[in-house]
XYZ file of C-alpha atoms in Angstrom:
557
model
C 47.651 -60.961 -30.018
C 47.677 -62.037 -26.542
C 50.338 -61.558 -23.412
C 52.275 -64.404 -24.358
C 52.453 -63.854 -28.302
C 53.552 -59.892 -27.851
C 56.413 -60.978 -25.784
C 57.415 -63.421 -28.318
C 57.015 -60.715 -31.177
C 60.691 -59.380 -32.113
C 58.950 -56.044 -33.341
C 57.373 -55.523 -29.902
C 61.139 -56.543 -28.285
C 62.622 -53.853 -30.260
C 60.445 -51.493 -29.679
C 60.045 -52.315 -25.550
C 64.025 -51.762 -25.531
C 64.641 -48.741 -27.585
C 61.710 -47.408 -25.032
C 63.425 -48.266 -22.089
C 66.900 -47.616 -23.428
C 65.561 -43.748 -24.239
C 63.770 -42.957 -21.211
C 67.301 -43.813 -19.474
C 68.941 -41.378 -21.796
C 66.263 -38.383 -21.344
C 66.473 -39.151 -17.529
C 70.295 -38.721 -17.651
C 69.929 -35.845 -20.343
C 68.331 -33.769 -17.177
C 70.599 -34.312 -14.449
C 72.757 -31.698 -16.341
C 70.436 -28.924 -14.631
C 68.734 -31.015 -12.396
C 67.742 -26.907 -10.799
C 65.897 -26.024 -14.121
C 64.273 -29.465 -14.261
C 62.780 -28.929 -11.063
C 61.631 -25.432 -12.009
C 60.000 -27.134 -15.155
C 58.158 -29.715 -13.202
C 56.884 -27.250 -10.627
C 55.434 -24.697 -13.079
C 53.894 -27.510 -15.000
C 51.960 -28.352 -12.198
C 51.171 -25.220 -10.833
C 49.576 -24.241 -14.329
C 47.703 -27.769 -14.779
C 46.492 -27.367 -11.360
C 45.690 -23.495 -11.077
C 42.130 -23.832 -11.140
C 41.485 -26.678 -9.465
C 39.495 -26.531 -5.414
C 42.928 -26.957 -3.894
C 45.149 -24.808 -6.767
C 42.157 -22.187 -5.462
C 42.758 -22.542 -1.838
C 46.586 -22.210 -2.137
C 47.051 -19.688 -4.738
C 48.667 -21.887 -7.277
C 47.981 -18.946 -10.321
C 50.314 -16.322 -7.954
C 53.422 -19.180 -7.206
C 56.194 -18.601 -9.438
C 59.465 -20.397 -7.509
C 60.141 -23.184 -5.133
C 60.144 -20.604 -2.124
C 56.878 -19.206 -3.031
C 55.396 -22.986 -3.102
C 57.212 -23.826 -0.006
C 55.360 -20.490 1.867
C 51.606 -21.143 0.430
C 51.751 -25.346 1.016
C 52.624 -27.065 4.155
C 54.534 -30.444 4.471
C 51.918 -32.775 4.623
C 51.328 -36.609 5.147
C 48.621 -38.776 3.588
C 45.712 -37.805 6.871
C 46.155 -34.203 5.851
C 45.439 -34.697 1.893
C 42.739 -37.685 2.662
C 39.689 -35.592 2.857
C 40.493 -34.020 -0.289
C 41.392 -37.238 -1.713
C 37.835 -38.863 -0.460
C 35.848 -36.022 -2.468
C 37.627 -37.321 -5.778
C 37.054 -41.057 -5.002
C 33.445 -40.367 -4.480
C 33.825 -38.546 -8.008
C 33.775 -34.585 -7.570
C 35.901 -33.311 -9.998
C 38.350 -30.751 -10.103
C 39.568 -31.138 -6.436
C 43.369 -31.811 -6.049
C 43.993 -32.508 -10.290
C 42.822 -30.819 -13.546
C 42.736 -34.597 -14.347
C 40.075 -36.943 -13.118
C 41.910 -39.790 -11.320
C 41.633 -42.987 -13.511
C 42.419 -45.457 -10.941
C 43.488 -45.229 -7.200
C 46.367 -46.678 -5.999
C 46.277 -48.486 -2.519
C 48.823 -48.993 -0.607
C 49.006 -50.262 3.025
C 51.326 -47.429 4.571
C 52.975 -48.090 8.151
C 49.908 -47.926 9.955
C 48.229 -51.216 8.047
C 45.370 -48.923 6.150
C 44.471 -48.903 2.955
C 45.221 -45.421 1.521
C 43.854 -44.301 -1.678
C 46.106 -42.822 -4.035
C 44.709 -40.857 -7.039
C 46.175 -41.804 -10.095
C 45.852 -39.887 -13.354
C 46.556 -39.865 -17.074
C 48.876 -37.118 -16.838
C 50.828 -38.105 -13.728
C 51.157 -41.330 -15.697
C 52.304 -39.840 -18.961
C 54.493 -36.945 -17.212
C 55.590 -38.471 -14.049
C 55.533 -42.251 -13.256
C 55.820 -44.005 -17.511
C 59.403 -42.012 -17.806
C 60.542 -43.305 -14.704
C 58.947 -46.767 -14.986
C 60.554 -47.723 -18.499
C 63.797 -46.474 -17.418
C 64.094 -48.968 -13.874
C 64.631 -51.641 -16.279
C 67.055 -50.524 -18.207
C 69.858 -52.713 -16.035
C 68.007 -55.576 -16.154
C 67.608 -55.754 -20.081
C 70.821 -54.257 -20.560
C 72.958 -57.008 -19.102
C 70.605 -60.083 -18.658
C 68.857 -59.754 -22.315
C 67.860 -63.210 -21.959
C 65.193 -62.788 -19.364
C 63.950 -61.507 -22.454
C 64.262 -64.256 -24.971
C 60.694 -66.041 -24.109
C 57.896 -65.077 -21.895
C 58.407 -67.618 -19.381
C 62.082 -66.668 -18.698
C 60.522 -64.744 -15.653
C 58.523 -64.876 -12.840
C 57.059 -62.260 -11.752
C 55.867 -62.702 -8.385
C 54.343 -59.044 -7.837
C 52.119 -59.620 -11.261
C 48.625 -60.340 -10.158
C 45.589 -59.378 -12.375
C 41.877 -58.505 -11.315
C 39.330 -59.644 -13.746
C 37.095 -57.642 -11.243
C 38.937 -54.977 -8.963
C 37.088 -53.178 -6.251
C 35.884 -49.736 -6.843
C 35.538 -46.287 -5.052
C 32.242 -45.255 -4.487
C 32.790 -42.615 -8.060
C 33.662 -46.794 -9.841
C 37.027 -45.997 -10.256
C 39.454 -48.925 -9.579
C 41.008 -49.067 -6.347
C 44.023 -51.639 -6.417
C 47.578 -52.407 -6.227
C 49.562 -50.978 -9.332
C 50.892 -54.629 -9.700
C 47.239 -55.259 -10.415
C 47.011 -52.374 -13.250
C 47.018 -53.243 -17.094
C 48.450 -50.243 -18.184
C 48.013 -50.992 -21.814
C 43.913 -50.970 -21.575
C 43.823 -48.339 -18.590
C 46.101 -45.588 -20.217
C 47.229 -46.610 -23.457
C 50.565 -47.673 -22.985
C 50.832 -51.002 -24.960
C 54.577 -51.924 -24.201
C 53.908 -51.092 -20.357
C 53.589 -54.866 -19.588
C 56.637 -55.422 -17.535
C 58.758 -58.874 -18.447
C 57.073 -62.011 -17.012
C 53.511 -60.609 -17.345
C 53.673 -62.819 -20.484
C 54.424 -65.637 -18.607
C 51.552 -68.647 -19.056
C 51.219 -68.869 -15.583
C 51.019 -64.742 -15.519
C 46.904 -64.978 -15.702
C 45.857 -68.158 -13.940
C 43.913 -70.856 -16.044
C 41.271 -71.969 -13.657
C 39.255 -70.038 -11.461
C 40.649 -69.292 -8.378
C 39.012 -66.846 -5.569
C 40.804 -63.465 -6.014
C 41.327 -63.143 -1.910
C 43.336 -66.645 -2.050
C 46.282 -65.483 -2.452
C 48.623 -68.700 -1.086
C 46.925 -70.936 -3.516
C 47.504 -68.588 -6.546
C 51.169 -68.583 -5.661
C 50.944 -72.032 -5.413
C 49.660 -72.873 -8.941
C 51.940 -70.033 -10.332
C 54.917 -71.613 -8.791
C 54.059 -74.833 -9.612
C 53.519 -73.798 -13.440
C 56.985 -72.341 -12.841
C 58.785 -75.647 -11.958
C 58.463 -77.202 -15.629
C 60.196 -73.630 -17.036
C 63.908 -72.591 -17.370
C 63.456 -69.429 -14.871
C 66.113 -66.599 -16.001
C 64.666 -63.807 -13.604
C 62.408 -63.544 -10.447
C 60.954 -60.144 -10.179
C 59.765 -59.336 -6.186
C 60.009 -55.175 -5.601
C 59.169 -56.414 -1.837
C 62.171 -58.492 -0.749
C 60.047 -60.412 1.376
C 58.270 -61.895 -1.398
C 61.458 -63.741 -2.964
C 62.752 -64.768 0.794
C 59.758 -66.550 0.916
C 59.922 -68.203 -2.328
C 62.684 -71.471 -1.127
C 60.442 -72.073 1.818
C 57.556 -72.243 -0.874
C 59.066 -74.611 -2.590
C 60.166 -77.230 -0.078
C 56.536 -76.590 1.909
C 54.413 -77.578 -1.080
C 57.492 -79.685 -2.674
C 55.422 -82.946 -2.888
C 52.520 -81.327 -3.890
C 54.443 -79.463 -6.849
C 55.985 -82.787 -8.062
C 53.024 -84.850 -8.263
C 50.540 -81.989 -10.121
C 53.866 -82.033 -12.608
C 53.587 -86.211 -12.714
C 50.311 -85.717 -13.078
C 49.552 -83.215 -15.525
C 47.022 -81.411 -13.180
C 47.169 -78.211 -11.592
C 45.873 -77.902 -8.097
C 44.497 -81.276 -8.297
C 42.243 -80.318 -11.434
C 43.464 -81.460 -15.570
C 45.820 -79.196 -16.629
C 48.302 -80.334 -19.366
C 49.824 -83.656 -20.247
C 51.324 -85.713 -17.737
C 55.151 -85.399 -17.372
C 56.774 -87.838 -15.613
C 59.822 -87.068 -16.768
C 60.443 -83.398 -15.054
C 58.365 -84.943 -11.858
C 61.535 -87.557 -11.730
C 64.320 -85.189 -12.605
C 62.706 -83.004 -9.682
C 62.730 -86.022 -7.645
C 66.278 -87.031 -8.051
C 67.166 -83.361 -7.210
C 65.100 -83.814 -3.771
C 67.470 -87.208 -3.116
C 70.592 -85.194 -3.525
C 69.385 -82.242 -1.720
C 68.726 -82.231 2.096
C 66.801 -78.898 0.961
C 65.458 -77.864 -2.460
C 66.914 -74.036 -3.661
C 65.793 -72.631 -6.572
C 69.466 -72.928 -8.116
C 68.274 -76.858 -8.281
C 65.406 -76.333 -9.841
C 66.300 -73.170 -12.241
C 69.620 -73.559 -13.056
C 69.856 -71.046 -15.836
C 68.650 -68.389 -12.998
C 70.442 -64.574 -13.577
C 68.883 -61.895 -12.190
C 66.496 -61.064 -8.785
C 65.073 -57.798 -9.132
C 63.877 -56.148 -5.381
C 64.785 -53.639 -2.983
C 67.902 -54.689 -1.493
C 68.506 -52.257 1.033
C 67.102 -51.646 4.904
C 66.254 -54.634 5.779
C 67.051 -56.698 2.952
C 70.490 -55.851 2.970
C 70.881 -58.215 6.613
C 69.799 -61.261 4.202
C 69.985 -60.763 0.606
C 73.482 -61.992 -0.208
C 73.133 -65.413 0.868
C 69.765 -65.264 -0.150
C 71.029 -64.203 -3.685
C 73.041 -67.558 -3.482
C 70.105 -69.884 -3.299
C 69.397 -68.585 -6.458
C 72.451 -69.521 -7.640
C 75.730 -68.258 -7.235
C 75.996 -66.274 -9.780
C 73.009 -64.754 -9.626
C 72.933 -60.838 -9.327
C 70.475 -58.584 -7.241
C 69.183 -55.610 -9.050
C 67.837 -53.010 -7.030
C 64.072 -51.977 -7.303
C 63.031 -48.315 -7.628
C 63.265 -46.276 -4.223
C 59.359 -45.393 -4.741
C 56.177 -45.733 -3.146
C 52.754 -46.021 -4.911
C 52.165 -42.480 -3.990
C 55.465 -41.177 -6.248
C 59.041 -42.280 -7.790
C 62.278 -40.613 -6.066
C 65.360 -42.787 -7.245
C 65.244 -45.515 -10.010
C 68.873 -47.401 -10.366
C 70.177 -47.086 -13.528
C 73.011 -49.285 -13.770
C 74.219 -52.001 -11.913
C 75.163 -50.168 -8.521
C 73.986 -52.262 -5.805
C 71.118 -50.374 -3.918
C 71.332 -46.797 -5.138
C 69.486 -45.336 -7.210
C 69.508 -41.714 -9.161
C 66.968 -39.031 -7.761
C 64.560 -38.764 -10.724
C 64.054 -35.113 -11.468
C 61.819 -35.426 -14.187
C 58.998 -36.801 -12.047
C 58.344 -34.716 -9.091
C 59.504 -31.731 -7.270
C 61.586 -32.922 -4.301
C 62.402 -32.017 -1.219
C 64.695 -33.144 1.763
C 64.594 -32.630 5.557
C 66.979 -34.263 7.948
C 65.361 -37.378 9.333
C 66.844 -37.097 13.008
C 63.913 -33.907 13.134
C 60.515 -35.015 13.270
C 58.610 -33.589 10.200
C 55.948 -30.565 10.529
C 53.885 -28.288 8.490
C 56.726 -25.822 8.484
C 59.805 -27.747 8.699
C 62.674 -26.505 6.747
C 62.948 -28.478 3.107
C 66.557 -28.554 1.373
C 66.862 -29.425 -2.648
C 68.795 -31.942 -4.440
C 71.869 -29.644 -4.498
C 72.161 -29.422 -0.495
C 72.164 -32.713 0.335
C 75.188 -34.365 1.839
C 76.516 -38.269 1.268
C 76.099 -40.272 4.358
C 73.392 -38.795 5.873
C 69.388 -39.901 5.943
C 66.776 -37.845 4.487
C 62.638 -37.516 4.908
C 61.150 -37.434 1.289
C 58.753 -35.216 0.389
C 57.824 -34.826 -3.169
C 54.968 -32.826 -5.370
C 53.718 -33.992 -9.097
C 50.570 -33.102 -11.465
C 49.104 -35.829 -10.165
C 47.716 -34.130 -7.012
C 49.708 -35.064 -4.241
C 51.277 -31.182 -3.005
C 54.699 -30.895 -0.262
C 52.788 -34.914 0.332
C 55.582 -36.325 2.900
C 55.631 -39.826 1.885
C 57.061 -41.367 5.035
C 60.117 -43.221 3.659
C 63.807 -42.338 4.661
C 66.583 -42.447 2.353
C 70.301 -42.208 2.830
C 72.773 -40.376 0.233
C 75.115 -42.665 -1.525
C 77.129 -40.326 -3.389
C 76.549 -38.145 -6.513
C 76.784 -38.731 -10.020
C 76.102 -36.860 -13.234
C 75.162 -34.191 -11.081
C 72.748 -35.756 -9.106
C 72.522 -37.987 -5.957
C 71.994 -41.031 -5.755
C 69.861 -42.799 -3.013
C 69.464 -45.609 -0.606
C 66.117 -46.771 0.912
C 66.960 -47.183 4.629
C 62.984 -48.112 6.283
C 60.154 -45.655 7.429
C 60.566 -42.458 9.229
C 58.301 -43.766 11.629
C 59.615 -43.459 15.388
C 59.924 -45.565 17.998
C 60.373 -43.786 21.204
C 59.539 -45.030 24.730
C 61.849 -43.180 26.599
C 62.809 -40.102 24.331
C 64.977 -42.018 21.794
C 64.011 -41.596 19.096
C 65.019 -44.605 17.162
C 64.375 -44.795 13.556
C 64.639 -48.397 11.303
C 67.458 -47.464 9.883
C 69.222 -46.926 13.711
C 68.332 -50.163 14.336
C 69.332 -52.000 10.563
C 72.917 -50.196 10.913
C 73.500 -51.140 14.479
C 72.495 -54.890 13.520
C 74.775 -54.477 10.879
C 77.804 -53.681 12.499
C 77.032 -56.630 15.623
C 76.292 -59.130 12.684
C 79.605 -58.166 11.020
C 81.873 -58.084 14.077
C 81.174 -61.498 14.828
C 80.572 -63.686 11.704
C 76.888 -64.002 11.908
C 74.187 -64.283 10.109
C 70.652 -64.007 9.805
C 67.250 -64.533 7.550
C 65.138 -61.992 9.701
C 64.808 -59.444 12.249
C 62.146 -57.606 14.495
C 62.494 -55.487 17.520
C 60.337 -54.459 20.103
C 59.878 -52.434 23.697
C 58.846 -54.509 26.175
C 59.300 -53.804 30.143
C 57.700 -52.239 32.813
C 58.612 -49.814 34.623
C 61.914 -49.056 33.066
C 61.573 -50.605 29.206
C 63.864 -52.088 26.636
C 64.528 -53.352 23.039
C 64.285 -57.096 22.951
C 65.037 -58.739 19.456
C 64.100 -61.560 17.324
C 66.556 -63.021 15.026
C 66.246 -66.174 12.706
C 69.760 -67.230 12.848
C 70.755 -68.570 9.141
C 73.067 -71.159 11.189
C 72.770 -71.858 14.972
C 74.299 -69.459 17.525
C 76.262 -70.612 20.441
C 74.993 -69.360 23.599
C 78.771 -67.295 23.811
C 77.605 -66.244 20.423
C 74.653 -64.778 21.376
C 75.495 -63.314 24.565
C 78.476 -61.080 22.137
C 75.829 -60.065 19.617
C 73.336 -59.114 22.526
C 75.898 -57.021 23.943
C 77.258 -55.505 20.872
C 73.665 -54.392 19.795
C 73.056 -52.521 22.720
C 76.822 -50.846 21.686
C 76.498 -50.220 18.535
C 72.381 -48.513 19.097
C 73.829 -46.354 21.168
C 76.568 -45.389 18.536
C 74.188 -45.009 16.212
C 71.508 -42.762 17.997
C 72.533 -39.861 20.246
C 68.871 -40.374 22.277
C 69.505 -44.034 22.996
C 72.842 -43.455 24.333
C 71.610 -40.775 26.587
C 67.943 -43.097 27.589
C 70.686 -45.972 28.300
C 73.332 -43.740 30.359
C 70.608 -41.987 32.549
C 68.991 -45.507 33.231
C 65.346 -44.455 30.834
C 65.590 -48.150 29.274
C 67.670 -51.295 30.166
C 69.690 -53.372 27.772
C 68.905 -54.772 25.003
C 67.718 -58.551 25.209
C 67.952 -60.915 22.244
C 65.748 -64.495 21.511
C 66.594 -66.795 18.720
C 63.750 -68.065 16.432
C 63.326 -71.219 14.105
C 65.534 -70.507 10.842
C 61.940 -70.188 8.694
C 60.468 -68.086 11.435
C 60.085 -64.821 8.835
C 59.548 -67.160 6.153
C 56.323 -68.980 8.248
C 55.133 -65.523 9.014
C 54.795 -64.207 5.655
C 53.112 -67.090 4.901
C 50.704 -66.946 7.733
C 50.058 -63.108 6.646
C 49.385 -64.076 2.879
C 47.459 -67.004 3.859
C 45.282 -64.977 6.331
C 43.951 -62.532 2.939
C 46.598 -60.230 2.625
C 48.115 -59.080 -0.608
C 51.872 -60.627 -0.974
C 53.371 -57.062 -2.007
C 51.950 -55.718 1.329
C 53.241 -58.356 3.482
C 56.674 -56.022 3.630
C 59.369 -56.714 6.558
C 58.243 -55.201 9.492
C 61.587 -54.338 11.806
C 59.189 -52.179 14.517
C 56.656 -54.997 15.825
C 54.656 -53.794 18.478
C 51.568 -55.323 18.089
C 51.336 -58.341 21.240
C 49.491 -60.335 18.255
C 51.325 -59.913 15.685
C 54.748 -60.590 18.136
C 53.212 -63.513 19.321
C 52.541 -64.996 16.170
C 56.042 -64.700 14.686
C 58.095 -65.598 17.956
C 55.704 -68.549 18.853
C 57.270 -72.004 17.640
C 55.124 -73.310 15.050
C 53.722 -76.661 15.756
């Protein structure tokens, strides 16, 4: 039975949901003691683990509580664990897990390399398939249609490797988007909806590093379906996805008269979508999906930090009543929160996966720095995440930042706000989420609106933040001379060191330049076109790079 077939199967329906619908339930049964849960999960991998190089080195046989851990294992970041990490990868066994990674994640970080997380059957079973099944629980809950036929979703972050690159021990080293977890680990109802999708696994050969034209043809596949759900994780992905569409518009329509995909035979001809698409393209000044999909329900991404200055009127050109499910607060290192119901952009801290810790994000993190648990953290206030599983990864400071929402069933629930990473040219100490809040606030207090932001220091000898916004309508030059001056108000509000770097004259106002509406949009593009993977082309708020600047603020001919 193929992709396509399973999802079509009412058997393999049933049995998807009642798995998603009881991971939700065990993950809610353990927020009762979410103490003794975390006590579970730690001796579980301390005993795994005991006799493993690193379980040696640290004592992991003598550890017996969470302050015991806390004394024999520093906080540590990715450079810390890498050299044990590259001594599994080039297949010595035994080093950070009892478990011999299967695969190894890679993810991109902050700093733009590729990181190689270990990945292994037991973190899988134990920490990351409980967690996984349970994120879309909301989504088939309340939008059971997307489930009705295979091609009721597209799923942008789906991208399969007939050949994936290896590590030099031949294990795979690739996104997890790029991961049949069926074959790799034995989890046949993994496949997440839209995988099933004809478009999901291309039908002509396509080079794997093109990554524009694949979501080209997948799009244009797309444009003869009735779309339910897009599925992006990265928000960036789905922004990009209207200026896709009216970019390669002609293109789209006449492979759809045509019956050909990318120029090559494909299918029958049909002429009669290619005119219904054209008539919409006469009424339209600009094409939105809600023209082309107008059954569309759901968007499932991350919809906070950045995301959370665009998504609601990006959410309408989807269709207006189209709702945005939040993505997991995770990383490919780890889980932390998975949403499960329809809140917004919180999601529950998942106690079943990891150990967690806390720190307060306005202190930079350390070896030794001073963890709180679950139970001591406060609504309102941003955390560092720092998590340990089975898998390997020990005290492993991921580098995210989230903010408590509130609490419920004994647990709290959490907010992505950006990278801990921070940006400090004259002591202060400004964090992403500073900067999202502050934009926030200026956006709010005068009625506009944006489809991007990025922020630099620029300015010698005394330097300053200048900003580039994509204005969703056009500013006045009144209008932008308010929001220029409320951003450098509300920064200062927002972070004690950029009040005091203002006051005492360490950097100068703010400055602000407007960009093309599509400047974010053409960006992305340029990034994906240029070899990089879509779900790595994240927003970027922090752009210092004088390339990378350049290229997004220069006007594209």
């Amino acid at each position: 039975m193929n992709s396509a077939d399973a999802w079509t199967h009412p058997d393999r329906i049933r049995r998807y949901r009642e798995r998603v619908f009881a991971e939700r339930a065990r993950l809610k049964a353990a927020f009762t003691d979410p103490a003794a849960q975390r006590q579970k999960v730690l001796a579980d991998l301390l005993a795994f683990n005991a006799a493993t190089d690193y379980g040696t080195r640290h004592d992991f046989g003598r550890i017996r509580t969470l302050e015991d851990f806390r004394k024999a294992v520093p906080v540590q970041d990715y450079a810390a664990l890498e050299p044990w990490i590259e001594r599994a990868a080039a297949g010595e066994s035994g080093v950070l897990s009892a478990d011999q990674p299967a695969v190894y994640f890679t993810s991109s970080g902050s700093t733009g390399a590729h990181k190689k997380i270990p990945v292994t059957p037991r973190f899988m079973r134990t920490t990351f398939f409980p967690f996984y099944y349970a994120a879309w629980a909301p989504l088939i809950e309340h939008f059971p249609d997307v489930l009705a036929h295979p091609d009721a979703v597209l799923n942008l972050k789906h991208d399969p490797l007939a050949a994936p690159p290896t590590t030099a021990s031949g294990r795979p080293h690739v996104g997890a988007s790029q991961v049949d977890f069926g074959t790799r680990f034995g989890e046949p109802l993994s496949a997440e909806p839209g995988t099933g999708a004809h478009w999901a696994t291309l039908p002509l050969s396509v080079d794997p590093a093109a990554h524009l034209e694949k979501m080209y043809l997948r799009l244009r596949l797309a444009a003869e379906a009735d779309v339910r759900c897009v599925i992006g994780i990265n928000p960036a992905m789905i922004a990009a996805l209207p200026h896709q569409l009216n970019l390669w518009w002609e293109r789209i329509v006449k492979d759809i008269r045509d019956g050909t995909l990318g120029g090559l035979p494909h299918r029958a001809p049909n002429p009669e979508r290619a005119a219904a698409l054209e008539r919409l393209a006469r009424r339209h000044e600009r094409i939105l999906p809600a023209h082309i999909w107008p059954n569309m329900r759901a968007l499932f991404c991350w919809t906070t930090a950045m995301a959370s200055l665009y998504l609601p009127r990006l959410r309408e050109e989807f269709g207006p009543g189209v709702t945005a499910l939040p993505a997991p607060v995770a990383a490919s290192e780890g889980p932390t929160g998975v949403a499960l119901d329809r809140h917004p952009s919180a999601g529950s801290l998942v106690v079943t996966a990891a150990v967690h810790e806390f720190a307060d994000a306005d202190t930079p993190l350390a070896p030794d720095t001073a963890t709180l648990t679950a139970e001591e953290l406060e609504p309102g206030r941003d955390y560092h995440v720092v998590f340990s599983h089975v898998g390997g990864l020990y005290r492993y400071a991921v580098g995210d930042v989230v903010r408590v929402a509130d609490r419920v069933g004994g647990v709290p629930r959490l907010e992505y706000t950006g990278r801990s990473t921070l940006s400090s040219a004259a002591g202060e100490n400004l964090r992403d989420a500073h900067i999202i809040r502050a934009l926030a606030a200026s956006l709010a207090a005068t009625g506009l609106e944006i489809r991007g932001a990025a922020c630099r220091t620029q300015g010698e000898p005394v330097p300053g933040y200048h900003f580039a916004l994509a204005p969703r309508t056009r500013f006045s030059s009144d209008e932008q001379a308010t929001l220029t001056t409320l951003l450098d108000t509300h920064l200062a509000r927002e972070s004690a060191g950029y009040a005091s770097a203002r006051r005492e004259g360490r950097l100068t106002p703010c400055t602000l330049q407007l960009l093309s509406p599509h400047a974010f949009q053409d960006d992305w593009i340029t990034a994906v076109a240029s070899g990089i993977r879509p779900t790595q082309v994240k927003d970027r708020l922090l752009r210092q790079d004088p390339a990378a600047w350049a290229r997004l603020t220069t006007p594209t001919p």
